[in-house]
Amino acid sequence: SHFGTVHSQVHALCSSNPDDPNSGWEYVKSKHGIKIFKKNCPSSPFIIIRAETIMAASVRETFEFLRNLEKVRTLDSALAELKRIEDLGAGRSVVYSAVKLPWPASNRDFVCENIEGVADDYGFCVGHSVQHHACPERKGYVRGHVLASGYLYRALPGDNSQCRMVFVAQVDPKVCVPTKIVNLATLHNSAALAKIRDALHKEKKRKMAELHSHSHQVLPRNPLIG
């Protein structure tokens, strides 16, 4: 199936070693602890972007955080909307997103079918564009096409409290948009990974502080015991 092909493609892109000179990845920059690479695709003018970082959270904590789409939306000012349209079961769902692009490009929106899963040491979310009856094209937005995108995260060797996150994406915005703007927008999406990482770390620290506080609460003295 097409979904199986996309899943295999994203998994291969995430699992490849960008430091291997034969991998085709070109280093772009490192910023806020995010390493960003790009790769040309012979069949498309739109580059594939790869971003990677270390998440100070377990695989399952990362998985649960990413499933909260409203929380993820608030972390990126370019995301006007991000919501789950339909739960298809077996880890599959249809997700709508609306993205603000820099002038002079028109805003874009996307409808994607995603599949996600998690185990103790491995998690993923892979998606590509689909049509859905609940998401007709909207005034003020141009419907873009996600060729392939996804997250892949694995626990660090010997440390299940952290995981290495890799994100890849290739997007066709449709209509006439300078490729440079599209590629810059894709790079922005990769940099947004830093905000997800930091927010997840902050939430984990807050939960740990609450647990620590509750475990050290002094119970009121019972006068009957003395």
mmCIF file of C-alpha atoms in Angstrom:
data_model
loop_
_atom_site.group_PDB
_atom_site.id
_atom_site.type_symbol
_atom_site.label_atom_id
_atom_site.label_comp_id
_atom_site.label_asym_id
_atom_site.label_seq_id
_atom_site.Cartn_x
_atom_site.Cartn_y
_atom_site.Cartn_z
ATOM 1 C CA SER A 1 0.000 0.000 0.000
ATOM 2 C CA HIS A 2 0.986 3.649 -0.369
ATOM 3 C CA PHE A 3 0.952 4.067 3.414
ATOM 4 C CA GLY A 4 3.330 1.143 3.789
ATOM 5 C CA THR A 5 5.670 2.715 1.259
ATOM 6 C CA VAL A 6 5.640 6.072 3.091
ATOM 7 C CA HIS A 7 6.177 4.343 6.434
ATOM 8 C CA SER A 8 9.196 2.464 5.065
ATOM 9 C CA GLN A 9 10.570 5.654 3.486
ATOM 10 C CA VAL A 10 10.286 7.693 6.704
ATOM 11 C CA HIS A 11 11.761 4.873 8.792
ATOM 12 C CA ALA A 12 14.728 4.592 6.408
ATOM 13 C CA LEU A 13 15.300 8.379 6.405
ATOM 14 C CA CYS A 14 15.162 8.546 10.201
ATOM 15 C CA SER A 15 17.371 5.496 10.699
ATOM 16 C CA SER A 16 20.088 6.468 8.220
ATOM 17 C CA ASN A 17 23.332 7.973 9.483
ATOM 18 C CA PRO A 18 23.587 11.597 8.298
ATOM 19 C CA ASP A 19 27.338 11.595 9.001
ATOM 20 C CA ASP A 20 27.833 8.878 6.390
ATOM 21 C CA PRO A 21 29.109 10.650 3.238
ATOM 22 C CA ASN A 22 27.162 8.156 1.120
ATOM 23 C CA SER A 23 23.830 8.859 2.850
ATOM 24 C CA GLY A 24 23.065 11.953 0.766
ATOM 25 C CA TRP A 25 22.413 14.122 3.836
ATOM 26 C CA GLU A 26 23.934 17.606 3.888
ATOM 27 C CA TYR A 27 24.511 19.302 7.236
ATOM 28 C CA VAL A 28 22.676 22.648 7.470
ATOM 29 C CA LYS A 29 23.183 23.973 10.989
ATOM 30 C CA SER A 30 22.858 23.315 14.713
ATOM 31 C CA LYS A 31 20.698 25.607 16.792
ATOM 32 C CA HIS A 32 19.255 25.260 20.292
ATOM 33 C CA GLY A 33 20.532 21.703 20.497
ATOM 34 C CA ILE A 34 18.855 20.687 17.213
ATOM 35 C CA LYS A 35 20.946 19.307 14.361
ATOM 36 C CA ILE A 36 19.384 20.000 10.963
ATOM 37 C CA PHE A 37 20.215 18.244 7.705
ATOM 38 C CA LYS A 38 18.752 18.386 4.213
ATOM 39 C CA LYS A 39 18.643 15.970 1.334
ATOM 40 C CA ASN A 40 17.770 16.446 -2.320
ATOM 41 C CA CYS A 41 15.200 14.160 -3.884
ATOM 42 C CA PRO A 42 15.759 13.240 -7.554
ATOM 43 C CA SER A 43 12.007 13.017 -8.225
ATOM 44 C CA SER A 44 11.023 16.316 -6.562
ATOM 45 C CA PRO A 45 12.302 19.912 -6.322
ATOM 46 C CA PHE A 46 11.418 19.971 -2.633
ATOM 47 C CA ILE A 47 14.130 18.962 -0.220
ATOM 48 C CA ILE A 48 13.762 16.459 2.591
ATOM 49 C CA ILE A 49 14.512 17.996 5.968
ATOM 50 C CA ARG A 50 15.835 16.049 8.935
ATOM 51 C CA ALA A 51 16.108 17.378 12.494
ATOM 52 C CA GLU A 52 17.333 15.489 15.535
ATOM 53 C CA THR A 53 17.777 16.079 19.247
ATOM 54 C CA ILE A 54 17.825 14.347 22.621
ATOM 55 C CA MET A 55 14.575 14.395 24.601
ATOM 56 C CA ALA A 56 14.972 14.395 28.398
ATOM 57 C CA ALA A 57 11.997 12.052 28.663
ATOM 58 C CA SER A 58 11.248 8.393 28.128
ATOM 59 C CA VAL A 59 9.791 7.049 24.902
ATOM 60 C CA ARG A 60 6.321 6.683 26.457
ATOM 61 C CA GLU A 61 6.415 10.179 27.995
ATOM 62 C CA THR A 62 7.353 11.595 24.585
ATOM 63 C CA PHE A 63 4.595 9.613 22.882
ATOM 64 C CA GLU A 64 1.897 10.873 25.280
ATOM 65 C CA PHE A 65 3.100 14.464 24.950
ATOM 66 C CA LEU A 66 3.004 14.391 21.142
ATOM 67 C CA ARG A 67 -0.516 12.945 21.157
ATOM 68 C CA ASN A 68 -1.772 16.124 22.861
ATOM 69 C CA LEU A 69 -2.211 18.128 19.659
ATOM 70 C CA GLU A 70 -3.595 21.228 21.353
ATOM 71 C CA LYS A 71 -0.534 21.448 23.577
ATOM 72 C CA VAL A 72 1.783 20.954 20.604
ATOM 73 C CA ARG A 73 -0.083 23.632 18.619
ATOM 74 C CA THR A 74 0.496 26.283 21.279
ATOM 75 C CA LEU A 75 4.250 25.771 21.023
ATOM 76 C CA ASP A 76 4.523 26.976 17.420
ATOM 77 C CA SER A 77 3.278 30.440 16.444
ATOM 78 C CA ALA A 78 3.149 29.365 12.780
ATOM 79 C CA LEU A 79 0.487 26.736 13.544
ATOM 80 C CA ALA A 80 -2.921 28.372 13.318
ATOM 81 C CA GLU A 81 -4.725 25.037 13.808
ATOM 82 C CA LEU A 82 -3.806 21.466 14.665
ATOM 83 C CA LYS A 83 -6.573 19.007 15.451
ATOM 84 C CA ARG A 84 -7.537 15.356 15.127
ATOM 85 C CA ILE A 85 -10.467 15.018 12.708
ATOM 86 C CA GLU A 86 -11.127 11.292 12.959
ATOM 87 C CA ASP A 87 -9.785 8.365 14.946
ATOM 88 C CA LEU A 88 -9.527 5.419 12.559
ATOM 89 C CA GLY A 89 -8.395 2.928 15.176
ATOM 90 C CA ALA A 90 -5.254 0.775 15.349
ATOM 91 C CA GLY A 91 -3.100 3.874 15.871
ATOM 92 C CA ARG A 92 -4.371 5.640 12.753
ATOM 93 C CA SER A 93 -6.044 9.028 12.649
ATOM 94 C CA VAL A 94 -6.764 11.941 10.308
ATOM 95 C CA VAL A 95 -5.217 15.248 11.396
ATOM 96 C CA TYR A 96 -5.840 18.752 10.059
ATOM 97 C CA SER A 97 -3.233 21.516 10.317
ATOM 98 C CA ALA A 98 -3.188 25.122 9.140
ATOM 99 C CA VAL A 99 0.156 26.885 8.759
ATOM 100 C CA LYS A 100 1.039 30.556 8.426
ATOM 101 C CA LEU A 101 3.762 31.084 5.825
ATOM 102 C CA PRO A 102 5.900 34.221 5.519
ATOM 103 C CA TRP A 103 4.814 36.920 3.061
ATOM 104 C CA PRO A 104 4.372 36.859 0.092
ATOM 105 C CA ALA A 105 3.331 33.194 0.260
ATOM 106 C CA SER A 106 -0.295 32.324 1.017
ATOM 107 C CA ASN A 107 -1.133 30.349 4.134
ATOM 108 C CA ARG A 108 -1.290 26.587 3.698
ATOM 109 C CA ASP A 109 -3.346 23.823 5.248
ATOM 110 C CA PHE A 110 -2.918 20.059 5.224
ATOM 111 C CA VAL A 111 -5.007 16.958 5.842
ATOM 112 C CA CYS A 112 -2.926 13.935 6.780
ATOM 113 C CA GLU A 113 -3.529 10.372 7.777
ATOM 114 C CA ASN A 114 -1.091 9.444 10.526
ATOM 115 C CA ILE A 115 -0.169 6.154 12.099
ATOM 116 C CA GLU A 116 1.566 6.090 15.462
ATOM 117 C CA GLY A 117 2.781 3.470 17.870
ATOM 118 C CA VAL A 118 4.922 2.996 20.945
ATOM 119 C CA ALA A 119 6.856 0.307 22.810
ATOM 120 C CA ASP A 120 9.167 0.606 25.820
ATOM 121 C CA ASP A 121 12.174 1.672 23.768
ATOM 122 C CA TYR A 122 10.724 2.850 20.449
ATOM 123 C CA GLY A 123 8.012 5.211 19.227
ATOM 124 C CA PHE A 124 6.949 6.676 15.902
ATOM 125 C CA CYS A 125 4.395 8.805 14.078
ATOM 126 C CA VAL A 126 4.301 8.735 10.265
ATOM 127 C CA GLY A 127 1.927 10.604 7.965
ATOM 128 C CA HIS A 128 1.070 11.705 4.450
ATOM 129 C CA SER A 129 -1.678 13.759 2.820
ATOM 130 C CA VAL A 130 -5.172 12.362 2.168
ATOM 131 C CA GLN A 131 -8.597 13.729 1.276
ATOM 132 C CA HIS A 132 -11.331 13.773 3.918
ATOM 133 C CA HIS A 133 -14.995 14.748 3.652
ATOM 134 C CA ALA A 134 -14.812 16.782 6.873
ATOM 135 C CA CYS A 135 -11.972 18.954 5.528
ATOM 136 C CA PRO A 136 -12.949 20.719 2.307
ATOM 137 C CA GLU A 137 -10.605 23.379 1.011
ATOM 138 C CA ARG A 138 -10.937 26.685 2.904
ATOM 139 C CA LYS A 139 -10.968 30.285 1.811
ATOM 140 C CA GLY A 140 -7.669 31.966 2.636
ATOM 141 C CA TYR A 141 -5.681 28.724 2.545
ATOM 142 C CA VAL A 142 -4.031 26.739 -0.227
ATOM 143 C CA ARG A 143 -4.217 22.979 0.347
ATOM 144 C CA GLY A 144 -0.667 21.630 0.437
ATOM 145 C CA HIS A 145 0.520 18.067 0.052
ATOM 146 C CA VAL A 146 2.692 16.239 2.574
ATOM 147 C CA LEU A 147 4.676 13.721 0.570
ATOM 148 C CA ALA A 148 6.047 12.140 3.743
ATOM 149 C CA SER A 149 6.702 13.209 7.311
ATOM 150 C CA GLY A 150 7.255 11.620 10.664
ATOM 151 C CA TYR A 151 8.954 11.266 14.019
ATOM 152 C CA LEU A 152 11.035 8.322 15.125
ATOM 153 C CA TYR A 153 12.375 8.158 18.669
ATOM 154 C CA ARG A 154 14.394 5.513 20.470
ATOM 155 C CA ALA A 155 15.555 5.169 24.067
ATOM 156 C CA LEU A 156 19.220 5.987 24.591
ATOM 157 C CA PRO A 157 21.401 2.906 25.114
ATOM 158 C CA GLY A 158 21.452 2.165 28.847
ATOM 159 C CA ASP A 159 19.159 5.106 29.702
ATOM 160 C CA ASN A 160 15.425 4.628 29.212
ATOM 161 C CA SER A 161 14.726 8.009 30.836
ATOM 162 C CA GLN A 162 15.833 9.791 27.637
ATOM 163 C CA CYS A 163 15.340 9.212 23.933
ATOM 164 C CA ARG A 164 16.811 10.372 20.658
ATOM 165 C CA MET A 165 14.219 12.044 18.446
ATOM 166 C CA VAL A 166 14.522 12.297 14.651
ATOM 167 C CA PHE A 167 12.012 14.219 12.523
ATOM 168 C CA VAL A 168 11.845 14.191 8.717
ATOM 169 C CA ALA A 169 9.530 15.972 6.290
ATOM 170 C CA GLN A 170 9.040 16.612 2.600
ATOM 171 C CA VAL A 171 6.227 18.950 1.579
ATOM 172 C CA ASP A 172 4.782 20.105 -1.747
ATOM 173 C CA PRO A 173 2.868 23.367 -1.115
ATOM 174 C CA LYS A 174 1.048 23.297 -4.485
ATOM 175 C CA VAL A 175 0.376 26.382 -6.603
ATOM 176 C CA CYS A 176 3.283 28.699 -7.318
ATOM 177 C CA VAL A 177 5.482 29.283 -4.299
ATOM 178 C CA PRO A 178 9.215 29.933 -4.540
ATOM 179 C CA THR A 179 11.010 26.724 -3.570
ATOM 180 C CA LYS A 180 13.277 28.785 -1.301
ATOM 181 C CA ILE A 181 10.290 29.872 0.814
ATOM 182 C CA VAL A 182 8.988 26.310 1.040
ATOM 183 C CA ASN A 183 12.356 25.014 2.135
ATOM 184 C CA LEU A 184 12.736 27.809 4.699
ATOM 185 C CA ALA A 185 9.304 26.979 6.116
ATOM 186 C CA THR A 186 10.285 23.321 6.384
ATOM 187 C CA LEU A 187 13.431 24.334 8.235
ATOM 188 C CA HIS A 188 11.268 26.374 10.620
ATOM 189 C CA ASN A 189 9.178 23.297 11.345
ATOM 190 C CA SER A 190 12.351 21.404 12.194
ATOM 191 C CA ALA A 191 13.489 24.158 14.557
ATOM 192 C CA ALA A 192 10.090 23.942 16.293
ATOM 193 C CA LEU A 193 11.280 20.573 17.571
ATOM 194 C CA ALA A 194 13.344 22.499 20.137
ATOM 195 C CA LYS A 195 10.165 24.009 21.592
ATOM 196 C CA ILE A 196 8.577 20.562 21.903
ATOM 197 C CA ARG A 197 11.707 19.209 23.586
ATOM 198 C CA ASP A 198 11.916 22.093 26.057
ATOM 199 C CA ALA A 199 8.196 22.017 26.884
ATOM 200 C CA LEU A 200 8.310 18.272 27.508
ATOM 201 C CA HIS A 201 11.344 18.663 29.753
ATOM 202 C CA LYS A 202 9.627 21.468 31.679
ATOM 203 C CA GLU A 203 6.477 19.395 32.146
ATOM 204 C CA LYS A 204 8.471 16.400 33.352
ATOM 205 C CA LYS A 205 10.341 18.550 35.902
ATOM 206 C CA ARG A 206 7.028 19.972 37.151
ATOM 207 C CA LYS A 207 5.536 16.509 37.630
ATOM 208 C CA MET A 208 8.655 15.304 39.443
ATOM 209 C CA ALA A 209 8.545 18.349 41.732
ATOM 210 C CA GLU A 210 4.892 17.645 42.549
ATOM 211 C CA LEU A 211 5.669 14.024 43.383
ATOM 212 C CA HIS A 212 8.585 15.119 45.565
ATOM 213 C CA SER A 213 6.381 17.666 47.334
ATOM 214 C CA HIS A 214 3.619 15.142 48.015
ATOM 215 C CA SER A 215 6.063 12.563 49.348
ATOM 216 C CA HIS A 216 7.413 15.064 51.874
ATOM 217 C CA GLN A 217 4.143 16.451 53.145
ATOM 218 C CA VAL A 218 3.943 16.408 56.968
ATOM 219 C CA LEU A 219 0.763 14.770 58.155
ATOM 220 C CA PRO A 220 -1.180 16.618 60.895
ATOM 221 C CA ARG A 221 -0.530 15.281 64.411
ATOM 222 C CA ASN A 222 -3.266 13.041 65.770
ATOM 223 C CA PRO A 223 -4.005 14.186 69.360
ATOM 224 C CA LEU A 224 -5.408 10.754 70.218
ATOM 225 C CA ILE A 225 -2.042 9.166 69.545
ATOM 226 C CA GLY A 226 -0.012 11.741 71.344
#
